[in-house]
PDB file of C-alpha atoms and ligand atoms in Angstrom:
ATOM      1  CA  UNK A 540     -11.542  -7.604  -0.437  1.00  0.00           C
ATOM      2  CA  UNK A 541     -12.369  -9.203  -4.045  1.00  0.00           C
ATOM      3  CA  UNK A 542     -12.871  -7.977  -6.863  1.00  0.00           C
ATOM      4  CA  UNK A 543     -16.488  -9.306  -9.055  1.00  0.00           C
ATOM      5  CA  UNK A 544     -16.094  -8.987 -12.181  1.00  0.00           C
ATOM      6  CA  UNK A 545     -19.236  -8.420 -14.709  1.00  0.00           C
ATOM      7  CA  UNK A 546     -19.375  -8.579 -18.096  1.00  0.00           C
ATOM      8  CA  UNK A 547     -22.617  -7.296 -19.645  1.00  0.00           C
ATOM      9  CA  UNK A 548     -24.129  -8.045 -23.243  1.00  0.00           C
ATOM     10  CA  UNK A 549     -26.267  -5.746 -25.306  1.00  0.00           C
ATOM     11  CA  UNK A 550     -27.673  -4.939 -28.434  1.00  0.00           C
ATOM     12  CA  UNK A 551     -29.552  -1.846 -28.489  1.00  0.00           C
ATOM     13  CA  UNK A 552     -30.213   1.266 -26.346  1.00  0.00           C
ATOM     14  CA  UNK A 553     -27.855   0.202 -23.117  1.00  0.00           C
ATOM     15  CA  UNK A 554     -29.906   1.716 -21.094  1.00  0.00           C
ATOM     16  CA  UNK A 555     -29.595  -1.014 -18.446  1.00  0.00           C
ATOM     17  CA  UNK A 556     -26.189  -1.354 -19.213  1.00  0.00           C
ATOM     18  CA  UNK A 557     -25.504   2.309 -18.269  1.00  0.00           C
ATOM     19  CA  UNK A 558     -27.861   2.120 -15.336  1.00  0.00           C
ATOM     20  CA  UNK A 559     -25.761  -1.486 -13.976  1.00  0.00           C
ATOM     21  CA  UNK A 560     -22.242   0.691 -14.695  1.00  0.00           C
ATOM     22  CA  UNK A 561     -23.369   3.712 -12.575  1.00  0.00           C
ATOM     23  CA  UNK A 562     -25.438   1.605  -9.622  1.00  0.00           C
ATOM     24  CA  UNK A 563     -22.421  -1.153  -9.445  1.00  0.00           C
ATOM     25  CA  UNK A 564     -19.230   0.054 -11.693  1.00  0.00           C
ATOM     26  CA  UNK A 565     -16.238   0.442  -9.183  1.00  0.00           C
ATOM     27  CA  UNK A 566     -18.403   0.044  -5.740  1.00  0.00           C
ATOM     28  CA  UNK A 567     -17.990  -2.077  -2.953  1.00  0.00           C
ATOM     29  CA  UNK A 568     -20.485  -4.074  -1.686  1.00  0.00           C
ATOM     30  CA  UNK A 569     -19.781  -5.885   1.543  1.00  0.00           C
ATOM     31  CA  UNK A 570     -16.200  -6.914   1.266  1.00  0.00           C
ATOM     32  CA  UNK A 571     -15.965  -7.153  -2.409  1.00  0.00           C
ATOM     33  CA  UNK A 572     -15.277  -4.168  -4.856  1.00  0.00           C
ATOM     34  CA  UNK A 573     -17.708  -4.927  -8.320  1.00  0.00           C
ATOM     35  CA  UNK A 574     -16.329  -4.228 -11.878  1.00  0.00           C
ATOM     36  CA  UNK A 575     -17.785  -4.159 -15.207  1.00  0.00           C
ATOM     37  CA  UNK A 576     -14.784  -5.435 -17.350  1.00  0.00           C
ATOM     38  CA  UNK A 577     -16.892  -5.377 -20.357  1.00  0.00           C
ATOM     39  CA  UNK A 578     -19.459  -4.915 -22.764  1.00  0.00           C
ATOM     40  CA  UNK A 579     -20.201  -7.124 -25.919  1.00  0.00           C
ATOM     41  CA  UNK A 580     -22.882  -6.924 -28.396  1.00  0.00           C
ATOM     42  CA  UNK A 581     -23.793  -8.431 -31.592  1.00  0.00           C
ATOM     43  CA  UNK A 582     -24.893  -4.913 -33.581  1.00  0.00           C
ATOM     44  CA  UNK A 583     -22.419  -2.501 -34.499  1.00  0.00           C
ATOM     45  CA  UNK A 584     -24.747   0.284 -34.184  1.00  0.00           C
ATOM     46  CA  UNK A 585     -25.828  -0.619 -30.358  1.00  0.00           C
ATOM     47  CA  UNK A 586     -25.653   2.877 -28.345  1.00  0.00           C
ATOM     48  CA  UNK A 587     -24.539   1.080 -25.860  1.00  0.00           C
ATOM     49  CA  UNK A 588     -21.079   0.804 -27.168  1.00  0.00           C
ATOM     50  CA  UNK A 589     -20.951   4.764 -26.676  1.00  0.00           C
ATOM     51  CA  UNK A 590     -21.817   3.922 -23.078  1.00  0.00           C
ATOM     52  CA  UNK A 591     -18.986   2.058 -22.408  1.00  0.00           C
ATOM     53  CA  UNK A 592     -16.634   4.582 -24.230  1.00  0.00           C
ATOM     54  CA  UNK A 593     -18.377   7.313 -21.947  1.00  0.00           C
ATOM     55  CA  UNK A 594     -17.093   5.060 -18.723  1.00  0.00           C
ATOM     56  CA  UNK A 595     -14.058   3.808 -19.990  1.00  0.00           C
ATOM     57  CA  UNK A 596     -14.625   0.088 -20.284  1.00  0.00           C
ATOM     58  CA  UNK A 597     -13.785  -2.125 -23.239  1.00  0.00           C
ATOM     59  CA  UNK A 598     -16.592  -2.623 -25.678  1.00  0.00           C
ATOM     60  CA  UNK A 599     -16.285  -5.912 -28.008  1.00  0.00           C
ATOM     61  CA  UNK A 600     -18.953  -6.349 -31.598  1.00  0.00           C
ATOM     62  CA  UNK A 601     -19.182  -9.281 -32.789  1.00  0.00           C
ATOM     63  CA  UNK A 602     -21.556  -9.434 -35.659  1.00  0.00           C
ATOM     64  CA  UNK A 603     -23.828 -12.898 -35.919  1.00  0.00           C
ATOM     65  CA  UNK A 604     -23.611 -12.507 -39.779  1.00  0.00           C
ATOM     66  CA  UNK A 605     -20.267 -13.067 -40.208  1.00  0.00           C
ATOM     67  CA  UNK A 606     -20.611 -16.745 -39.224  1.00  0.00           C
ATOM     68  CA  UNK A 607     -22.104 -19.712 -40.437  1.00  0.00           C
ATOM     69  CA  UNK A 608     -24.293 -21.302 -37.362  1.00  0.00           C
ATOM     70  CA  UNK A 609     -25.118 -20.344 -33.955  1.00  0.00           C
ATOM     71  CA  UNK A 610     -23.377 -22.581 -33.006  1.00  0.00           C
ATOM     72  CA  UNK A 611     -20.062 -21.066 -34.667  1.00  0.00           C
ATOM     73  CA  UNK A 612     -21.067 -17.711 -33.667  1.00  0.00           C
ATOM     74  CA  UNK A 613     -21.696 -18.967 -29.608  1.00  0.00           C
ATOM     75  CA  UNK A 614     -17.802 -20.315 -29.990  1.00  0.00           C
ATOM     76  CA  UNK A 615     -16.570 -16.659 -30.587  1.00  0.00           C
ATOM     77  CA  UNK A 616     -18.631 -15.085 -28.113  1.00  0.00           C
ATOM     78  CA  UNK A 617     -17.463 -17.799 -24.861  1.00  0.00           C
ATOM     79  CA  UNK A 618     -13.870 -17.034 -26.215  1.00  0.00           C
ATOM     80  CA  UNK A 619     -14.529 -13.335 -25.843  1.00  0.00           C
ATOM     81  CA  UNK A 620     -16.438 -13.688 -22.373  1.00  0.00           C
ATOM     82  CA  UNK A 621     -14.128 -16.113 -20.773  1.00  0.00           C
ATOM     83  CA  UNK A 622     -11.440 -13.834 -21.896  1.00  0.00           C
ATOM     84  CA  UNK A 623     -12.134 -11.623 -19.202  1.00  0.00           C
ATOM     85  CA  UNK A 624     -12.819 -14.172 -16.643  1.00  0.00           C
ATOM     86  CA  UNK A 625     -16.779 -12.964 -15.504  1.00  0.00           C
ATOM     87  CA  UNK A 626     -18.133 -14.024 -12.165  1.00  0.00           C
ATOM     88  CA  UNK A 627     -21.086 -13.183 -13.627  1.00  0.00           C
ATOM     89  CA  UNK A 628     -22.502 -12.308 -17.306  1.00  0.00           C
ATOM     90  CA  UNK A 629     -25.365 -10.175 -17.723  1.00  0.00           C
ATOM     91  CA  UNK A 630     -27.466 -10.027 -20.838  1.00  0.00           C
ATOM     92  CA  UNK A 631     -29.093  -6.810 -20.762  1.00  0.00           C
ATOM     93  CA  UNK A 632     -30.945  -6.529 -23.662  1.00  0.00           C
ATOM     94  CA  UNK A 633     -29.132  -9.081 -25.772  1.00  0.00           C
ATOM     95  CA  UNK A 634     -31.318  -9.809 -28.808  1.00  0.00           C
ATOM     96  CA  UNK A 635     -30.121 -13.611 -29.559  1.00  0.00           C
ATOM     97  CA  UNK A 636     -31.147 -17.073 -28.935  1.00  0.00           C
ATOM     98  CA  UNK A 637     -28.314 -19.045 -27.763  1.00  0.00           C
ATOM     99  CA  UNK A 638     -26.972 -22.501 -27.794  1.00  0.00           C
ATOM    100  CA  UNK A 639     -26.254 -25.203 -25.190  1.00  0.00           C
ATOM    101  CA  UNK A 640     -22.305 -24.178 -26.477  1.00  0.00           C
ATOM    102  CA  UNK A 641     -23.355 -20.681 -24.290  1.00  0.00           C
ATOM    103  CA  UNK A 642     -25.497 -22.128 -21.579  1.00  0.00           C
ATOM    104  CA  UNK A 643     -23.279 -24.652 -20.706  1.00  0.00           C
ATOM    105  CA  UNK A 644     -19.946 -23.052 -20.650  1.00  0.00           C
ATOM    106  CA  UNK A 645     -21.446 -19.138 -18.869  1.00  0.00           C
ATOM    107  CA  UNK A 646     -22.973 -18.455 -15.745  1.00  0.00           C
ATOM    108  CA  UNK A 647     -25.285 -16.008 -16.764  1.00  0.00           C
ATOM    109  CA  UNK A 648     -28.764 -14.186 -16.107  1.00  0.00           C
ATOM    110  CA  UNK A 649     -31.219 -12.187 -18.300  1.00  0.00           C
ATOM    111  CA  UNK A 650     -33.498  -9.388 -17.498  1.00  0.00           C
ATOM    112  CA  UNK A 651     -37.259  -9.822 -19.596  1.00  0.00           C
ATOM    113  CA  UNK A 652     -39.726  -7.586 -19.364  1.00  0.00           C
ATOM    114  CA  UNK A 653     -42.550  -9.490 -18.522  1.00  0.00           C
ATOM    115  CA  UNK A 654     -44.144 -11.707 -15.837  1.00  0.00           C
ATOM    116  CA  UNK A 655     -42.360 -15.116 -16.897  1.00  0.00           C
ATOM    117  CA  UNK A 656     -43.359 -17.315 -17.544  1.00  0.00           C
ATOM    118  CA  UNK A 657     -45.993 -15.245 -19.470  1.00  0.00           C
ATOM    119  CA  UNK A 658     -44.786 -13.814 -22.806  1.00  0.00           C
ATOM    120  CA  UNK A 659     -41.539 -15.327 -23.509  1.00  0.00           C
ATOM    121  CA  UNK A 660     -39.347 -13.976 -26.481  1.00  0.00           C
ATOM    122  CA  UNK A 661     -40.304 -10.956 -28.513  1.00  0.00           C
ATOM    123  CA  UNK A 662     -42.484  -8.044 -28.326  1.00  0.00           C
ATOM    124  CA  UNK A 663     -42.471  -9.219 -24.683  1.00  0.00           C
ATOM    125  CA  UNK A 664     -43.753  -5.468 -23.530  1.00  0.00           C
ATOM    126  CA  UNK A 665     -46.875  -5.215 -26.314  1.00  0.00           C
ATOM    127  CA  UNK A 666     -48.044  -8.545 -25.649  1.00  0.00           C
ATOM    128  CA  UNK A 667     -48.193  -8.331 -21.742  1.00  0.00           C
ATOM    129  CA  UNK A 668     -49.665  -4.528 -22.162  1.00  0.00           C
ATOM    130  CA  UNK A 669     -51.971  -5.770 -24.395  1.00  0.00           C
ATOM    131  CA  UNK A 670     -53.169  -8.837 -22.810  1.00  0.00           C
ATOM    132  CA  UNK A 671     -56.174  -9.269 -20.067  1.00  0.00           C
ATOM    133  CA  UNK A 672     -53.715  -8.990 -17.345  1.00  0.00           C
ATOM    134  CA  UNK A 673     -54.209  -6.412 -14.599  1.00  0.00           C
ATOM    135  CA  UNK A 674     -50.530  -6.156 -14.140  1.00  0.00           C
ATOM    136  CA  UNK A 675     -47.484  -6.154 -15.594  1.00  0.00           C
ATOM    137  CA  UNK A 676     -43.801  -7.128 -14.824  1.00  0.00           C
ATOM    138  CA  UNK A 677     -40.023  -7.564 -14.799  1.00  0.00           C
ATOM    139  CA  UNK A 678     -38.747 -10.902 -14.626  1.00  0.00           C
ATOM    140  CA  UNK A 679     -34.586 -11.844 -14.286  1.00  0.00           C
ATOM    141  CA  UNK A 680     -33.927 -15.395 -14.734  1.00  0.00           C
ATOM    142  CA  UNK A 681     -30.593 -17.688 -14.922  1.00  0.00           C
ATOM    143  CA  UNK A 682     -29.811 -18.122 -19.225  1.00  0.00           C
ATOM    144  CA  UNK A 683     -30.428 -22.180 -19.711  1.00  0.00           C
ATOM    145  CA  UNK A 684     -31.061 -23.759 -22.730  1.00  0.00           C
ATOM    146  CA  UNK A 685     -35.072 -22.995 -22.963  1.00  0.00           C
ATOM    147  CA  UNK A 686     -35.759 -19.379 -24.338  1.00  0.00           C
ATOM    148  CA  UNK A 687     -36.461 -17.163 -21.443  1.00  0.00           C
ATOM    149  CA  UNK A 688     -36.732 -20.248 -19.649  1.00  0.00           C
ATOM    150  CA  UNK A 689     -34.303 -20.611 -16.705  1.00  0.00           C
ATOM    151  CA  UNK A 690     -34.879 -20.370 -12.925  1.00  0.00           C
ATOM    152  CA  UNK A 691     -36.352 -17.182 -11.860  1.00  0.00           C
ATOM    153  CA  UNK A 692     -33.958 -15.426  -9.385  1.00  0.00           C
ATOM    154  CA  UNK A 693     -36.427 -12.168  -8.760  1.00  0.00           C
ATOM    155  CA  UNK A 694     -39.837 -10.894 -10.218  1.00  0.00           C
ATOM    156  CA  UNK A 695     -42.167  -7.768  -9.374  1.00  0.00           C
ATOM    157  CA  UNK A 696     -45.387  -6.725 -11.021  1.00  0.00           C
ATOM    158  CA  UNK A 697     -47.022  -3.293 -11.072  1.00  0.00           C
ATOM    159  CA  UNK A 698     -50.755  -2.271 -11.556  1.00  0.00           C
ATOM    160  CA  UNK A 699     -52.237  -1.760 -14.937  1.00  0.00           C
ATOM    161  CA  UNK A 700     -53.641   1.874 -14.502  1.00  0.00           C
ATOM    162  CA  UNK A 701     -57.207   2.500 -16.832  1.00  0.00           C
ATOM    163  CA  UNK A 702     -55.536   5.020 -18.461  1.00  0.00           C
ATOM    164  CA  UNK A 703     -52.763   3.232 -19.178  1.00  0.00           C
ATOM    165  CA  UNK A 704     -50.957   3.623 -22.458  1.00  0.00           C
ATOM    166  CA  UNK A 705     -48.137   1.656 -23.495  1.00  0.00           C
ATOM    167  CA  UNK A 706     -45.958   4.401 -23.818  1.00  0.00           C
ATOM    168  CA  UNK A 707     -46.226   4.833 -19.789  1.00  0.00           C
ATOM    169  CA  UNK A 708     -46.457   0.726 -19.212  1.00  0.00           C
ATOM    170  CA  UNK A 709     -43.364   0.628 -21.143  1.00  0.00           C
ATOM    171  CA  UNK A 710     -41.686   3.583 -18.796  1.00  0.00           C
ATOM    172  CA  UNK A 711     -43.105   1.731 -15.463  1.00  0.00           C
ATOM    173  CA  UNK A 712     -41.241  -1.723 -16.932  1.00  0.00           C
ATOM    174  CA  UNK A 713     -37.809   0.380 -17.223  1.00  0.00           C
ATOM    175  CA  UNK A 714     -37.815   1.846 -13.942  1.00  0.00           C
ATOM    176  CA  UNK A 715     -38.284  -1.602 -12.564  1.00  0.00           C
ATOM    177  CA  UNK A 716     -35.843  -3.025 -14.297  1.00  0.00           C
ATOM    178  CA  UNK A 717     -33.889  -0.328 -13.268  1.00  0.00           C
ATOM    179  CA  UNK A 718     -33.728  -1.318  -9.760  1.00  0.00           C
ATOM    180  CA  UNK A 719     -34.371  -4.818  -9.588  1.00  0.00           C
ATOM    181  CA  UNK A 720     -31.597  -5.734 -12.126  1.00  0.00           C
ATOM    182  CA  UNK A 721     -28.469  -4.396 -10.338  1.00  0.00           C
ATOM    183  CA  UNK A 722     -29.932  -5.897  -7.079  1.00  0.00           C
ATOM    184  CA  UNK A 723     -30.023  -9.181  -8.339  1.00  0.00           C
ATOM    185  CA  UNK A 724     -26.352  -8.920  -9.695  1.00  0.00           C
ATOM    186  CA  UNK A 725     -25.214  -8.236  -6.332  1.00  0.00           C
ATOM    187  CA  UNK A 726     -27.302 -11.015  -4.283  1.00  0.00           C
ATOM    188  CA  UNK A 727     -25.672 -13.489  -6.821  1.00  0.00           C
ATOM    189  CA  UNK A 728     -21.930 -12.531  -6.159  1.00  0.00           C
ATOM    190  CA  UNK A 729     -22.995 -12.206  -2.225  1.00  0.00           C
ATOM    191  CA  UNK A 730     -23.784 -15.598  -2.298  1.00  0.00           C
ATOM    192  CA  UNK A 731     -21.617 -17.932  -0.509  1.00  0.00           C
ATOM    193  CA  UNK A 732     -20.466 -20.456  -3.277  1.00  0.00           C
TER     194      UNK A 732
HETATM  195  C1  GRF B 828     -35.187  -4.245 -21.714  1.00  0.00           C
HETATM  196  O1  GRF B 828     -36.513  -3.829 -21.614  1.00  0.00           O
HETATM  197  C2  GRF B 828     -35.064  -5.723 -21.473  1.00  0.00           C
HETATM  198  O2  GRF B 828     -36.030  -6.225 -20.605  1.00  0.00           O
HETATM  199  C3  GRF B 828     -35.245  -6.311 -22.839  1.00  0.00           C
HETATM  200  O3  GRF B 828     -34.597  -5.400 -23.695  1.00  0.00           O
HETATM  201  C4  GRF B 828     -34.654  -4.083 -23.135  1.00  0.00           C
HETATM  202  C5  GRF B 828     -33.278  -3.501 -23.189  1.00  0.00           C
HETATM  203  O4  GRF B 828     -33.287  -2.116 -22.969  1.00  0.00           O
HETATM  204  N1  GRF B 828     -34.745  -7.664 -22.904  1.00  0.00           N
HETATM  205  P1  GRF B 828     -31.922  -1.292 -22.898  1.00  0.00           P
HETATM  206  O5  GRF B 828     -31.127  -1.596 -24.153  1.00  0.00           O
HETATM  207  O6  GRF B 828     -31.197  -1.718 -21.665  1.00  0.00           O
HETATM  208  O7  GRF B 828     -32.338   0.141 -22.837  1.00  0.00           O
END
């Protein structure tokens, strides 16, 4: 038995986050027993910082304003994550384009909410619900240097319904991320290195 240990970054709601802690948090899968060590987010007033209170695990802010470069700012955050020594880093909701100093020192993935590699970067949800497409998507890739860019590890669409509003596309991309997130986590650390 092994212990995988996750660290996931945030900046907002943590929704995912608390969905990840309550679907993987201190369970075993196979032989191995899965821990989220930490949370870390770049906005002090993320909600998800109140998640990880709520479940006991050790929250970390580190503001990007308070340094001078990405670059700078990338430094801190490996130092943090490695801290904690990750099999795996999550960015779950993580509002920040990062550097080469990131992608090439963390193994990490990303959840979007779209069919990539349609609608990359922001606003990812209005511009797929607004677009021609008959579906929609979730989308969880490896983090590499290109934005939103890295290989795809699992995708799955839905059906655009007519009366569709983006209040309810938005709710269908949740609940999909919702259940194809933690699944990926897990058939990453089941993988035979
Ligand atoms: C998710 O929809 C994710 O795809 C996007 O940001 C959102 C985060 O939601 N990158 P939450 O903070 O987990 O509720």
């Amino acid at each position: 038995m092994s212990i995988k240990r996750i660290v996931v970054l945030f900046s907002g709601e943590g929704s995912n986050l608390e969905n990840i802690i309550k679907k993987l948090h201190k369970k075993s899968f196979g032989l191995d027993s899965y821990e989220v060590v930490a949370g870390i987010t770049n906005k002090k007033e993320a909600k998800g910082i109140q998640i990880c209170k709520k479940y006991n695990i050790p929250s970390y802010v580190i503001e990007h304003k308070n340094y001078t470069s990405r670059e700078e700012f990338d430094t801190k955050l490996v130092e943090i994550i490695n801290s904690f020594h990750p099999h795996l880093t999550v960015l779950a909701g993580f509002m920040r384009i990062l550097t080469p100093i990131f992608t090439k020192n963390i193994k990490a993935i990303n959840l979007h909410p779209s069919l990539l590699p349609l609608f990359k970067g922001t606003n990812a949800i209005e511009k797929s619900f607004y677009s021609d497409m008959k579906v929609g998507g979730v989308s969880i890739h490896y983090v590499s240097k290109e934005l939103d860019g890295g290989e795809i590890i699992a995708q799955e669409c839905f059906k655009k319904d007519e009366d569709e509003t983006l209040e309810s596309f938005a709710k269908k991309i949740k609940s999909l991320e919702y259940k194809l997130l933690p699944q990926a986590i897990v058939k990453i650390l089941t993988k035979k290195a």
